[in-house]
Coordinates of C-alpha atoms in Angstrom, one line a residue:
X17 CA -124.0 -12.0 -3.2
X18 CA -122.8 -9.2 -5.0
X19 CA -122.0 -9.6 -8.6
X20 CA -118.1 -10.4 -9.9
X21 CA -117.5 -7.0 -12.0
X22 CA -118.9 -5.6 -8.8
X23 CA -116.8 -7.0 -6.4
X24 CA -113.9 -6.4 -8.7
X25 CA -114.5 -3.1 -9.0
X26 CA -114.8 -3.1 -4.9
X27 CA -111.9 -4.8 -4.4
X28 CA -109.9 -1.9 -6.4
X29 CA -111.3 0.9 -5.0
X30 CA -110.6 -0.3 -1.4
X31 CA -107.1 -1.2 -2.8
X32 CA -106.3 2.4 -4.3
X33 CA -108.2 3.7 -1.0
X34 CA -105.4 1.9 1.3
X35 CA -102.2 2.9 -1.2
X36 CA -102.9 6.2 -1.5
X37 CA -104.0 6.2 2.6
X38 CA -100.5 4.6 3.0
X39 CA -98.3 7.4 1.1
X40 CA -100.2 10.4 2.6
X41 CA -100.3 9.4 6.0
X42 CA -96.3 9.3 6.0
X43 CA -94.8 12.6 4.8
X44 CA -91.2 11.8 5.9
X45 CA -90.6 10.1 3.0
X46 CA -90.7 12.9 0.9
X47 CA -87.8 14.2 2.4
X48 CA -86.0 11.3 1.0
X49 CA -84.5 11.2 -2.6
X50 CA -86.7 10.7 -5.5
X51 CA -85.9 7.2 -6.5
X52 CA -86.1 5.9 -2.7
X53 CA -89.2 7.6 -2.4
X54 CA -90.9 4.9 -4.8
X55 CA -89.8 1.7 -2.6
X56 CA -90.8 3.5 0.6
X57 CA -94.5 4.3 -1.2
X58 CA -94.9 0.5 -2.1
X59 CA -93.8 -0.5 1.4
X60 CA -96.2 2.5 3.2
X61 CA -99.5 1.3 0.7
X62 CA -98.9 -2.8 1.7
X63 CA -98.3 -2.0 5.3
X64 CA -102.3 0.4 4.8
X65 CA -103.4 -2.6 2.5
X66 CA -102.6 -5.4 5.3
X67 CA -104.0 -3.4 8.0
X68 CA -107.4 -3.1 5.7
X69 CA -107.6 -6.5 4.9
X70 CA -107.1 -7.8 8.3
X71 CA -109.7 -5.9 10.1
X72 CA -112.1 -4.6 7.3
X73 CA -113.5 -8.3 7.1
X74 CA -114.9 -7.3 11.1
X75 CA -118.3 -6.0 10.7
X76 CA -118.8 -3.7 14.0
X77 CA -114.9 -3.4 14.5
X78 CA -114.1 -1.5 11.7
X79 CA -116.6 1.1 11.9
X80 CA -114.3 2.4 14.8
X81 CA -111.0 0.8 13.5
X82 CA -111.1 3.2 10.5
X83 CA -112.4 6.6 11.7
X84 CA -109.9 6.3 14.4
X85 CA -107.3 5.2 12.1
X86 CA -107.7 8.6 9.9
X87 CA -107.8 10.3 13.0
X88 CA -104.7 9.5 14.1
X89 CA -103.0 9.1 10.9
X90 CA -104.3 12.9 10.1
X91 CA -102.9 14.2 13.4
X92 CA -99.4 12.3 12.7
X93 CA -99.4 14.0 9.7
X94 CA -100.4 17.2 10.5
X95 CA -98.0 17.6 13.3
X96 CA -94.8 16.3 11.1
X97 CA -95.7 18.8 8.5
X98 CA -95.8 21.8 10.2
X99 CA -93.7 20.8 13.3
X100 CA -91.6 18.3 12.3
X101 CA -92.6 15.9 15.1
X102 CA -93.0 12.3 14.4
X103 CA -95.3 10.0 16.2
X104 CA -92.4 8.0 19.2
X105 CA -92.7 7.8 23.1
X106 CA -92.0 11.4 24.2
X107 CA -95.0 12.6 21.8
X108 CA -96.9 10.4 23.1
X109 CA -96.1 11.4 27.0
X110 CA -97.1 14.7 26.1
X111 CA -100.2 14.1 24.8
X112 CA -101.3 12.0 27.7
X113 CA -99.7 14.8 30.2
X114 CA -100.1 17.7 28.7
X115 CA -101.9 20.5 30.4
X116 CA -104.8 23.0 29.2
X117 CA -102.3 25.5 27.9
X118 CA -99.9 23.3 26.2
X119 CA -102.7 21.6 24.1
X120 CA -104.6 24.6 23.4
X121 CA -100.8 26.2 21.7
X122 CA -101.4 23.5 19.2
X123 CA -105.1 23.9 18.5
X124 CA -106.0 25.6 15.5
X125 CA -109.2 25.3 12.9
X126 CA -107.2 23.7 10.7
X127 CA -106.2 20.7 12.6
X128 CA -109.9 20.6 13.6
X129 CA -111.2 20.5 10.4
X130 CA -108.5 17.8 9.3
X131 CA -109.9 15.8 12.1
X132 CA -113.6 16.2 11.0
X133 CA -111.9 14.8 7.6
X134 CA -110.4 12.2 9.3
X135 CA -113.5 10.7 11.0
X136 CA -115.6 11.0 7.1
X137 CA -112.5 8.9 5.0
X138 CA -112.6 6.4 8.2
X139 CA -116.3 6.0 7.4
X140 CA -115.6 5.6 3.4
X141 CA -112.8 3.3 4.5
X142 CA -115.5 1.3 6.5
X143 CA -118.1 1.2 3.3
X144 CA -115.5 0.2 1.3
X145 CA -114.4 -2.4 3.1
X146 CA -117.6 -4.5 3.4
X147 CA -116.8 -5.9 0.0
X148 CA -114.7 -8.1 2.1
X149 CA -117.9 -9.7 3.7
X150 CA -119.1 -11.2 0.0
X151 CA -115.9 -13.1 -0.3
X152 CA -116.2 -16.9 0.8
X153 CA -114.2 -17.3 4.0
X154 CA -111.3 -19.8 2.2
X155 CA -110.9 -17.0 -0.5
X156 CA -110.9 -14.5 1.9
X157 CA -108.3 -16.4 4.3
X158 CA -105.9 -16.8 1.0
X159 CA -106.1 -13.0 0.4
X160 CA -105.2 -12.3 3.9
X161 CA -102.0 -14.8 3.3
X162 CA -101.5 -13.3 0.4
X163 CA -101.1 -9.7 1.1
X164 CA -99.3 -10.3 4.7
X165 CA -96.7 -12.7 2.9
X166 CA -96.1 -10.2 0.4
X167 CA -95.9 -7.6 2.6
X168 CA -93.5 -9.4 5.0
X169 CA -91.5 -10.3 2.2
X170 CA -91.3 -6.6 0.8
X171 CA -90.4 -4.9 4.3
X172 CA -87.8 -7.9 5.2
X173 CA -86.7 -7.7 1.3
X174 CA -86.4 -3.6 1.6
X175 CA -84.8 -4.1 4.7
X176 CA -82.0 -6.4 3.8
X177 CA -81.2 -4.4 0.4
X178 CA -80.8 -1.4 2.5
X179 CA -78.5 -2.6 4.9
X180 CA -76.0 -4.1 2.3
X181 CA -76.4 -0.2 0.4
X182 CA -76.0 1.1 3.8
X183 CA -78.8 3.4 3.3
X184 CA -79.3 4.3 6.7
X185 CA -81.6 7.2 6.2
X186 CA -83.8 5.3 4.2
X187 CA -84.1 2.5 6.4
X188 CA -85.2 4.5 9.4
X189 CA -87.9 5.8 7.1
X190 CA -89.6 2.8 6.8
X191 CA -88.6 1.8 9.7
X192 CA -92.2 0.5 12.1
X193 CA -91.7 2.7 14.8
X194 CA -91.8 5.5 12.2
X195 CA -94.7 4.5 9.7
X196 CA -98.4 5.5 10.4
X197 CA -100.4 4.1 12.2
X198 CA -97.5 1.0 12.8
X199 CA -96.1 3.7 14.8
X200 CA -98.8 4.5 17.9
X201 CA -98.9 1.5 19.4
X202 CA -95.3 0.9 19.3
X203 CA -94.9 4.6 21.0
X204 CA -97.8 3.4 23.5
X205 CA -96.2 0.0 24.1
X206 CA -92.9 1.7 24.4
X207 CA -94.7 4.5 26.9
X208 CA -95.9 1.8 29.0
X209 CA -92.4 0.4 29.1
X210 CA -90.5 3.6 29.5
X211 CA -93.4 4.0 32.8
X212 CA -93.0 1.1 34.5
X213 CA -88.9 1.6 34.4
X214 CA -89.5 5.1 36.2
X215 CA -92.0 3.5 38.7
X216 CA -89.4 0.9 39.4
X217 CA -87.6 4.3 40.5
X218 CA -89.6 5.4 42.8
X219 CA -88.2 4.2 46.0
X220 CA -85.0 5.2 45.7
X221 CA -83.0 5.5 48.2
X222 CA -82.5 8.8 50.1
X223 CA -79.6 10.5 50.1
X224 CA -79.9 11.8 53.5
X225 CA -79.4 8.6 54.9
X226 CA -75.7 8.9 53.9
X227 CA -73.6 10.8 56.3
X228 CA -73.4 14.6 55.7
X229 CA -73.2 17.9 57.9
X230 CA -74.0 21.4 57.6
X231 CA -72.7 24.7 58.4
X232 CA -74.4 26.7 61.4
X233 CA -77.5 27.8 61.4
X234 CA -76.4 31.9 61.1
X235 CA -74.5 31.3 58.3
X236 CA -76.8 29.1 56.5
X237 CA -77.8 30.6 53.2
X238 CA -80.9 31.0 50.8
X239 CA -80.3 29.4 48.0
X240 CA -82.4 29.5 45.2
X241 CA -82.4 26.8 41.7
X242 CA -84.4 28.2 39.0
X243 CA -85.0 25.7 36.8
X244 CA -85.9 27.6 33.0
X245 CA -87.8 26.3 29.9
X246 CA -86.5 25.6 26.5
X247 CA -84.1 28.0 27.1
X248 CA -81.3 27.7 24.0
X249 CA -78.0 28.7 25.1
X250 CA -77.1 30.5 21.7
X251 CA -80.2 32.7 22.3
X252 CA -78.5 34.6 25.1
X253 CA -77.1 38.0 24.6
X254 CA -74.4 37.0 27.3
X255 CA -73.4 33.7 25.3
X256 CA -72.3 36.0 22.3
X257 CA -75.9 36.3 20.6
X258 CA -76.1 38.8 18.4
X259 CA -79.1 40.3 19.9
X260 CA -79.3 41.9 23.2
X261 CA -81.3 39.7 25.1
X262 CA -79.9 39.7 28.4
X263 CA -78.8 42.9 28.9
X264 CA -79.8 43.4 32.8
X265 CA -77.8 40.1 33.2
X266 CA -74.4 41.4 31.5
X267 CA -74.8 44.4 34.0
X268 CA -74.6 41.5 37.2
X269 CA -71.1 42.3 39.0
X270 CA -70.8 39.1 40.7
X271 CA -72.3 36.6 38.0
X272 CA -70.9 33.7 37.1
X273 CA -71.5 32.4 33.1
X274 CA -70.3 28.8 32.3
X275 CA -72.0 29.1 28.7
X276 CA -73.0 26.5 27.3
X277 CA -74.0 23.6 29.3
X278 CA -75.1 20.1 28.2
X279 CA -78.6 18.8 28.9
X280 CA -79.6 16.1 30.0
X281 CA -82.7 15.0 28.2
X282 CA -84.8 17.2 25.6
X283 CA -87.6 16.8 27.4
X284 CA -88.9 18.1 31.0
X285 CA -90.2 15.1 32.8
X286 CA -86.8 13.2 31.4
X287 CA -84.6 16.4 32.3
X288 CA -85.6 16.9 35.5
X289 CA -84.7 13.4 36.8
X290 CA -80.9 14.6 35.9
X291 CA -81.5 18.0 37.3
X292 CA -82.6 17.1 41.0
X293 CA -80.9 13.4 41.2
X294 CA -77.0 12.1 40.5
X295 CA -78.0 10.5 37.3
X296 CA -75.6 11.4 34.9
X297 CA -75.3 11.3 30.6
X298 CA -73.4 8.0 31.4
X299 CA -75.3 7.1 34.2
X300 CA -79.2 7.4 33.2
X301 CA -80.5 5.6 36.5
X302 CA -80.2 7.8 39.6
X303 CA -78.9 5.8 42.7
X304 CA -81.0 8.1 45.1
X305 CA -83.3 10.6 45.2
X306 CA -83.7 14.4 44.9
X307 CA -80.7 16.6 46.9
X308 CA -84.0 18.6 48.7
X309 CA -84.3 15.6 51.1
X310 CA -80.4 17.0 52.4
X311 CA -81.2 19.8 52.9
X312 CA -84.6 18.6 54.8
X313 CA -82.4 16.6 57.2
X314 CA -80.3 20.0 58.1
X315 CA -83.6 21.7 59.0
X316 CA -83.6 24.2 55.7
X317 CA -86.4 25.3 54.7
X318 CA -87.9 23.8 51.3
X319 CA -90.1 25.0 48.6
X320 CA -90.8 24.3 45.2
X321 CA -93.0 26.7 43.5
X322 CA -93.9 26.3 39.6
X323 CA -95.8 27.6 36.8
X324 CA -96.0 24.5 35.0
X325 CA -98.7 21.8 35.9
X326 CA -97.6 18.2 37.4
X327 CA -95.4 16.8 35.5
X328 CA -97.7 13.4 35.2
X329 CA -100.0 11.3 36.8
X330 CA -100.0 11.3 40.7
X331 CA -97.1 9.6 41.9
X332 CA -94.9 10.4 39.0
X333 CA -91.3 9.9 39.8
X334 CA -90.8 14.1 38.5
X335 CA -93.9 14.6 40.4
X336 CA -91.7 12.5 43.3
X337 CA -89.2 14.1 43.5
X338 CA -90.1 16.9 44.3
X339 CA -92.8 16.3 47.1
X340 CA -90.5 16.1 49.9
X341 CA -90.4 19.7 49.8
X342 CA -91.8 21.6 52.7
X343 CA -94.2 23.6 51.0
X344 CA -95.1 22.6 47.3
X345 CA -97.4 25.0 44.9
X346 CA -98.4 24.4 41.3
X347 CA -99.4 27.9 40.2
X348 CA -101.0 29.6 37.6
X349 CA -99.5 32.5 35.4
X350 CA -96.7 34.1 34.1
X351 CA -93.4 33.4 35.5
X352 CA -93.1 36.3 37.4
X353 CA -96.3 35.1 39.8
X354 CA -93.1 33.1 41.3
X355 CA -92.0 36.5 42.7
X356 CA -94.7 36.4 45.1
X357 CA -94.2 33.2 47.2
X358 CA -90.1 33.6 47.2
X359 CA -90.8 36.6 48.8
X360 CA -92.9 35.0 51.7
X361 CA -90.3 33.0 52.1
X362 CA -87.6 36.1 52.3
X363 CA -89.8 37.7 54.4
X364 CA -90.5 34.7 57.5
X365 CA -86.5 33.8 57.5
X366 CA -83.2 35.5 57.3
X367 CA -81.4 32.4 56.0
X368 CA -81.6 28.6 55.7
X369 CA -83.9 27.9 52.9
X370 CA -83.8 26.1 49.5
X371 CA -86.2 27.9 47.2
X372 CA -86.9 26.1 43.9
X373 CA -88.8 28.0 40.9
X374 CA -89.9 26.0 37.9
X375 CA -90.7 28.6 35.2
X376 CA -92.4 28.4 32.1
X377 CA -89.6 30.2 30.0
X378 CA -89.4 30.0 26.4
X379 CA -92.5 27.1 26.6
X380 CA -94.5 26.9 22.8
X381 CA -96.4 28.9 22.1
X382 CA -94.0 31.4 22.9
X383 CA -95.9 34.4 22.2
X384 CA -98.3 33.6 25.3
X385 CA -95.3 33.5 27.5
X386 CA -94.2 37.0 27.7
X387 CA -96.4 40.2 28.2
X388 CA -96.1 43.3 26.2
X389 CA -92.9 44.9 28.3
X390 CA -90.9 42.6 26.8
X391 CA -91.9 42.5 23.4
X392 CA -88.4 43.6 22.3
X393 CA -88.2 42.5 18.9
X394 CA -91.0 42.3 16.3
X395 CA -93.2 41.1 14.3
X396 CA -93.9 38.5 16.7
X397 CA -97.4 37.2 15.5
X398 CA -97.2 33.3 13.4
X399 CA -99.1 31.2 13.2
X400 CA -98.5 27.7 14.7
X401 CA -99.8 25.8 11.7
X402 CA -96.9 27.0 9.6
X403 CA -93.9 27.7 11.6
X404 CA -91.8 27.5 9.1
X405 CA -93.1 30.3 7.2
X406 CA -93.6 32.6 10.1
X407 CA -89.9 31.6 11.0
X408 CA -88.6 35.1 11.7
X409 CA -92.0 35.6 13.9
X410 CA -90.8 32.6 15.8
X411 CA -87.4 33.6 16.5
X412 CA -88.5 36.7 17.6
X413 CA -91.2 36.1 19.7
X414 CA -88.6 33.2 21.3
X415 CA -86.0 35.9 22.0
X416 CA -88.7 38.1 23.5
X417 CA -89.0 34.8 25.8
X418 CA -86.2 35.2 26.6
X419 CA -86.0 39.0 27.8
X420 CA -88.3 37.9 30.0
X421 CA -86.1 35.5 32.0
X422 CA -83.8 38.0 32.5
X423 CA -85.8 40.3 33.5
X424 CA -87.1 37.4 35.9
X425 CA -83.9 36.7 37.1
X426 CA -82.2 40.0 37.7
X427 CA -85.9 40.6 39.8
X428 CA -84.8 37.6 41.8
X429 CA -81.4 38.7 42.6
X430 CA -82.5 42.1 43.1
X431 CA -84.5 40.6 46.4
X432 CA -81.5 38.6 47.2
X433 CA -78.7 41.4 46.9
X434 CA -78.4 42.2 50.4
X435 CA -78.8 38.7 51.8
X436 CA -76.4 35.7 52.1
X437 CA -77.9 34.3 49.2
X438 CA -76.8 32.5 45.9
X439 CA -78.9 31.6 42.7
X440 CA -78.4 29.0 40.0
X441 CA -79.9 29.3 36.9
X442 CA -80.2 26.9 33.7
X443 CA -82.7 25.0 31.6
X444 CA -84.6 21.5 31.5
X445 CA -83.4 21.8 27.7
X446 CA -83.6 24.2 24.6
X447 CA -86.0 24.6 21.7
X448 CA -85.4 24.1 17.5
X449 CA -86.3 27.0 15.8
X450 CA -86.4 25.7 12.5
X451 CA -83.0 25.0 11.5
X452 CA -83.0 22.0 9.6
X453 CA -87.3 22.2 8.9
X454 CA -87.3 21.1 13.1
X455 CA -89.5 23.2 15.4
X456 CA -89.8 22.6 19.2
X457 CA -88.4 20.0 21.2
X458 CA -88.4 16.3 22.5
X459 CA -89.0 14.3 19.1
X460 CA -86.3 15.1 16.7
X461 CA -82.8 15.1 18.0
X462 CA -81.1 18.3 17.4
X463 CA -77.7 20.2 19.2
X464 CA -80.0 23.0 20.1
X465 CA -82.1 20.9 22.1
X466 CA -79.2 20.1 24.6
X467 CA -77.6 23.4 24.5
X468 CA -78.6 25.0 27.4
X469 CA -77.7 28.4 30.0
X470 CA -75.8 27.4 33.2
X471 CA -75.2 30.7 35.0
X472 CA -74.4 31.9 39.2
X473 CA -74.9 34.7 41.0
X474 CA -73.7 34.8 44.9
X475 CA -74.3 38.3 46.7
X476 CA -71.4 40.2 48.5
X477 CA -72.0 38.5 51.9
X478 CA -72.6 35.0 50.5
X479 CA -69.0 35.0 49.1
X480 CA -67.8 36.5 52.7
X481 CA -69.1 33.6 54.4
X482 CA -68.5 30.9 51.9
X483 CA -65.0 32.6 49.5
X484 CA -63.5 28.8 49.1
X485 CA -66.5 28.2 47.0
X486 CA -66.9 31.4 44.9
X487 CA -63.1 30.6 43.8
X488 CA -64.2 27.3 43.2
X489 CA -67.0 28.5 41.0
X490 CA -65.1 31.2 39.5
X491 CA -61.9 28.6 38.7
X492 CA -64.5 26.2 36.6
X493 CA -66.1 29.1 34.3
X494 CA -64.8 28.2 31.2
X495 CA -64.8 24.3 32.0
X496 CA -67.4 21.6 30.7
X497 CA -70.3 21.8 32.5
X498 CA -73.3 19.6 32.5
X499 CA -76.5 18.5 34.1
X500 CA -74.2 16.1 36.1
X501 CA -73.2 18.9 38.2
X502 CA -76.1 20.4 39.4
X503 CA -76.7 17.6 41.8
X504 CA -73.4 17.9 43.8
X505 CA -72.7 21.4 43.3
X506 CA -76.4 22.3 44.6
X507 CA -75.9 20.6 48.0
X508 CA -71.9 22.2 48.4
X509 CA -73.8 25.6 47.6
X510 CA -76.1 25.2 51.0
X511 CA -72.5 24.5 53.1
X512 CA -73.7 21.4 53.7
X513 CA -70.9 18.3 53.1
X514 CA -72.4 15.3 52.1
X515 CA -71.2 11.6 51.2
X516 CA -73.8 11.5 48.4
X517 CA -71.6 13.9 46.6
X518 CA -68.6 13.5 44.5
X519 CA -66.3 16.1 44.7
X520 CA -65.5 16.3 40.8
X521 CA -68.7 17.2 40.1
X522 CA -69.5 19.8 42.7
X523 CA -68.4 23.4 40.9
X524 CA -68.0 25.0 44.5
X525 CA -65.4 22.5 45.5
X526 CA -61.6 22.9 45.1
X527 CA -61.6 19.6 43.7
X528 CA -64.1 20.4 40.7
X529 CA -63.0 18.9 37.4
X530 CA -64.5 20.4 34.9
X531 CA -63.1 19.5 31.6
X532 CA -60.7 21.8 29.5
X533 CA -62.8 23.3 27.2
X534 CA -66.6 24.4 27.8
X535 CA -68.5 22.6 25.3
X536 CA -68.5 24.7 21.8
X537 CA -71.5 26.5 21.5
X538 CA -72.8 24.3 18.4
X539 CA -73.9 26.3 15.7
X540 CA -76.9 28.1 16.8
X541 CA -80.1 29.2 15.1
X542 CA -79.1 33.1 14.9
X543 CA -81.9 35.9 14.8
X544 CA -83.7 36.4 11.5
X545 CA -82.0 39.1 8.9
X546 CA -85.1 41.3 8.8
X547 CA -86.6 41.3 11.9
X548 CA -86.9 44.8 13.9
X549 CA -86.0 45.4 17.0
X550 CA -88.3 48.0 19.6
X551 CA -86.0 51.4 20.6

């Protein structure tokens, strides 16, 4: 037995240990104003305090309880701070999905070495809370009582006071799902959830099994869907940007620009699921499957070729639906590596095939996206663990992005130009750039996010063979245009007629109803005041 003044002085140390754990761990608060700041500190240190004296009595336990506690707590913090992401399911499905070249844009020394720091305060955490083991087990079971009830009573107490202030801010800062560590495994349990409602998806019905025909085979086009990367709508010269970052696209004679479209999801393996299914913003369930399979039933060819690894584990509903493609390649390179396979497929057929081309686009870290031909606008070098003071860097490494994909595009419909042949080009969803303190994407709900490029070109002979649907397209340019119509209008563009679509939604029908104003382009995140732009 260890002596009382020694216990005592234990017993505070592991107590000041957990508080000050509690407010570091969960910077958010600090965004908050002063005097609320206080309450959410008091309730951040119990919630650290109940966790310690719950599992610090557990004598092998919590020498892994704690390290990875730190761990995780560090890495939750680090990321907030200098991304502005917060710790909920869509974090967590990258993490677990990520591939080598997403995680290694967020790898820096510094995030190392706060992990090595991490591991050594969940080892002091673990000394300090053996001082638990000398108390006699009623005493100990009161203290545990003790600080849960007062706890509880805090959070509920907090809570309630709140809601009659209707502080709503505040009460989403203390919410669980946003305090660390509370937060992980309600992001995993809600990741498990979120999984086994996509799985439930994965038999969904085929949409060729609903009654449909197609024109004839020699006057069957190629039709190709590029599907871009955190492309932001306000980013493009033709969308009114103030920089010139599409300029090979403003030169296109028979493009069509619809602006801004609406997204959506903010993230890809949520996005795509309204991209290549009739799930709508109202609607989030699909009721069948990807459009490819209708075009597989008229005998077009099908390919999906990408730049971006699997979207998840094997048998992923993204991952799904996409396999019932005729040829499928996961690829590795920049986004003009894509080039290569379309033009095998140009090459073995004259018409008749569905080309899809998942790009990499304006993907973080933005300067590895892009080689040096497009470096447009500079200085262009930041560093990721402070984006926010590199913030002119960001933007104009991001617009550099994007004078890549239009490069990238206008290299596609230069291949097409003197074929039957339309292309349709927009984005899983856009990127923060900082506006507001929020980077990136997917954990932070921003305008930006869902503000995404919906543009068509059709060469000379497709709108020969198929004029009803160019004036269709042509009449809706200027209408709202979402994901919902990418589904419907994808399978009209192939001249193929299908029950699975509904005519409002399909932009090359004359009985598209777009709404009467495109949606505003939201205020953007312009380009920075001093950057310089390459003559």
């Amino acid at each position: 037995m260890i002596g009382q003044r020694k216990m005592s002085l234990g017993m505070a140390a592991l107590a000041a240990f957990s508080f000050v754990a509690g407010v570091a761990y969960n910077p958010h608060m600090f965004a908050l104003p002063a005097g609320w700041v206080v309450l959410c500190a008091v309730i951040m240190a119990l919630v650290h305090t109940a966790l310690t004296v719950v599992f610090g009595r557990i004598p092998y336990f919590r020498g892994a309880f704690f390290p990875l506690l730190h761990v995780s707590c560090c890495a939750g913090a680090y990321f907030y701070i200098v991304f502005g992401v917060t710790v909920n399911y869509d974090s967590i499905a990258w993490l677990l999905e990520a591939d080598g070249f997403e995680v290694n844009s967020f790898l820096t020394w510094k995030l190392a070495v706060l992990l090595a720091f991490g591991v050594g305060l969940g080892v002091i955490h673990a000394r300090l809370a053996r001082v638990l083991d000398a108390l006699p087990v009623r005493r100990y079971c009161v203290l545990v009582l003790a600080v849960l009830g007062v706890t509880a009573i805090a959070y509920r107490g907090s809570w309630f006071m709140l809601q009659q202030l209707d502080r709503q801010t505040v009460r989403e800062a203390i919410a669980m799902q946003r305090i660390m560590p509370i937060s992980i495994p309600k992001a995993l349990r809600m990741y498990v959830h979120e999984e086994r409602k996509i799985e439930e998806m994965l038999n969904l019905p085929s949409p060729a099994e609903l009654t449909s025909e197609a024109v004839g085979e020699e006057k069957r086009p190629v039709v190709v869907f590029v599907i871009g990367e955190s492309a932001q709508a306000q980013h493009f010269g033709i969308n009114g940007y103030e920089r010139d970052t599409t300029p090979k696209l403003a030169a296109e004679q028979n493009l069509l620009n619809f602006g801004v479209c609406q997204a959506y999801a903010n993230t890809t393996r949520k996005a795509l699921i309204g991209m290549l299914t009739d799930a709508t913003l109202g609607r989030r369930k699909p009721s069948c499957g990807s459009f490819i399979h209708v075009y597989n039933k008229h005998g077009y060819g099908t390919h999906f070729f990408s730049v971006q690894n699997k979207l998840g584990r094997s048998g992923h509903l993204t991952d799904a639906l996409v396999a019932c493609s005729d040829d499928v390649r996961y690829m590795h390179g920049t986004d003009h590596v894509l080039l290569e396979p379309l033009k095998e497929v140009l090459d073995a057929r004259n018409g008749g095939e569905l080309v899809l081309l998942h790009m990499r686009g304006s993907h973080f870290s933005y300067r590895e996206d892009y080689t040096d031909e497009f470096r447009k606008f500079v200085p262009d070098d930041y560093g990721n663990e402070n984006l926010a003071k590199y913030r002119n860097e960001v933007i104009n490494a991001y617009d550099n992005s994007i004078v890549k994909t239009d490069d990238f595009l206008y290299s596609i419909i230069s291949m097409l130009r003197d074929r039957n042949a339309v292309v349709v080009y927009t984005s899983d969803h856009g990127d923060s750039l900082g506006k507001r303190g929020v980077f990136l994407h997917g954990v932070t709900i921003s305008d930006e996010q869902f503000n995404v490029p919906f543009l068509v070109w059709y060469s000379n002979a497709y709108a020969a063979a198929f004029p009803e649907s160019v004036r269709s397209l042509a009449a809706s340019v200027g209408g709202k245009v979402t994901h919902d119509n990418i589904f419907h209008t994808m399978i009209g563009l192939g001249g193929i007629r299908s029950d699975s679509v509904s005519l409002p939604l399909d932009l090359a029908h004359a009985k598209a109803s777009p709404s009467d104003a495109s949606i505003a382009v939201r205020e953007g995140e312009g380009a920075p005041t001093d950057g310089a732009e390459v003559q």
